[in-house]
């Protein structure tokens, strides 16, 4: 079944967060994103969301830069094309360097459209089986807010909580929080804030009881991550370091990590991500799906990814209401008893509401 990409449209979205999201990297108070709509000849629509931030604090891409690339570089490559398979989109984009978030937004919209043409939920179209998907939330901010925020998350039903850490974090206090909630799986995310020359700064966090520690060192600090992995009992998980299958292979070859965070925006879309899932399955590397303060279009794609049987660890899946007063999809995404039911409608299964 071939799909003609007859038209491509973009919508700018901008919303304040319910609460400022404060990490060592950035204070985010407002989120901008670009929604991509691809249309086939019959006017059926596929949706993607570009997850680049307003400024380049997490990856090098930005809202304005990614829009430029989507408009002037990627649209001419995709518009009017007759695609036999959704992987054709990534192939058409392959001569463009970098710009994974821009590519992913458009490529993911194409996957949604193919699933809709087949009349299948996207999660089934990609081979997913797990519904509901377990929910997971991130708790950031200063240490005096931490205890209360963790308590609130548990009361909302979350069974997996990610805490942001940095060298300034009191590891002994986190150890107490983790010990007080034996039924909860706690992850720690450092966003590369530790110095690769000072393993001793990180070691106190090895005693805190985290299920994993995410990205203690910078994106390119493979040797430091290898050192941490060799000297710690807590599994080391890489987020910012992973831009492609090649990076996952490097992690494996250099024994620089145990676990990979999958983010389709950072990886350029479904095609590259599915290659990584296959490699990790063969190499027995565990995976989970990460979030980036996303709106519902992106989250719906992420939920479909998390439904794959190879993905065993709980990802960043919070309720639409966690970050937003109102999300951009209908219905919104809801956490019930610590889980999210996947939509059974074709494609991502949510309507765009902007
Ligand atoms: O490092 O995982 C990260 C948000 C923006 C950019 C990077 C990260 C994050 C988060 C938020 O941790 C997770 C979420 O959206 O639920
Ligand atoms: Mg992270």
Short mmCIF file of C-alpha atoms and ligand atoms in Angstrom, two decimals, residues 58 162 164 189 191 214-215 239-240 261 263, ligand 2:
data_model
loop_
_atom_site.label_atom_id
_atom_site.label_comp_id
_atom_site.label_asym_id
_atom_site.label_seq_id
_atom_site.Cartn_x
_atom_site.Cartn_y
_atom_site.Cartn_z
CA UNK A 58 19.19 20.22 25.75
CA UNK A 162 12.60 10.19 38.29
CA UNK A 164 16.85 15.22 38.95
CA UNK A 189 18.83 11.90 36.14
CA UNK A 191 21.73 15.61 32.79
CA UNK A 214 20.87 8.58 33.91
CA UNK A 215 23.60 10.56 32.13
CA UNK A 239 20.27 9.86 27.41
CA UNK A 240 22.08 12.89 25.87
CA UNK A 261 16.83 6.15 26.96
CA UNK A 263 13.73 9.62 22.54
MG1 LIG B 2 17.53 12.67 30.84
#
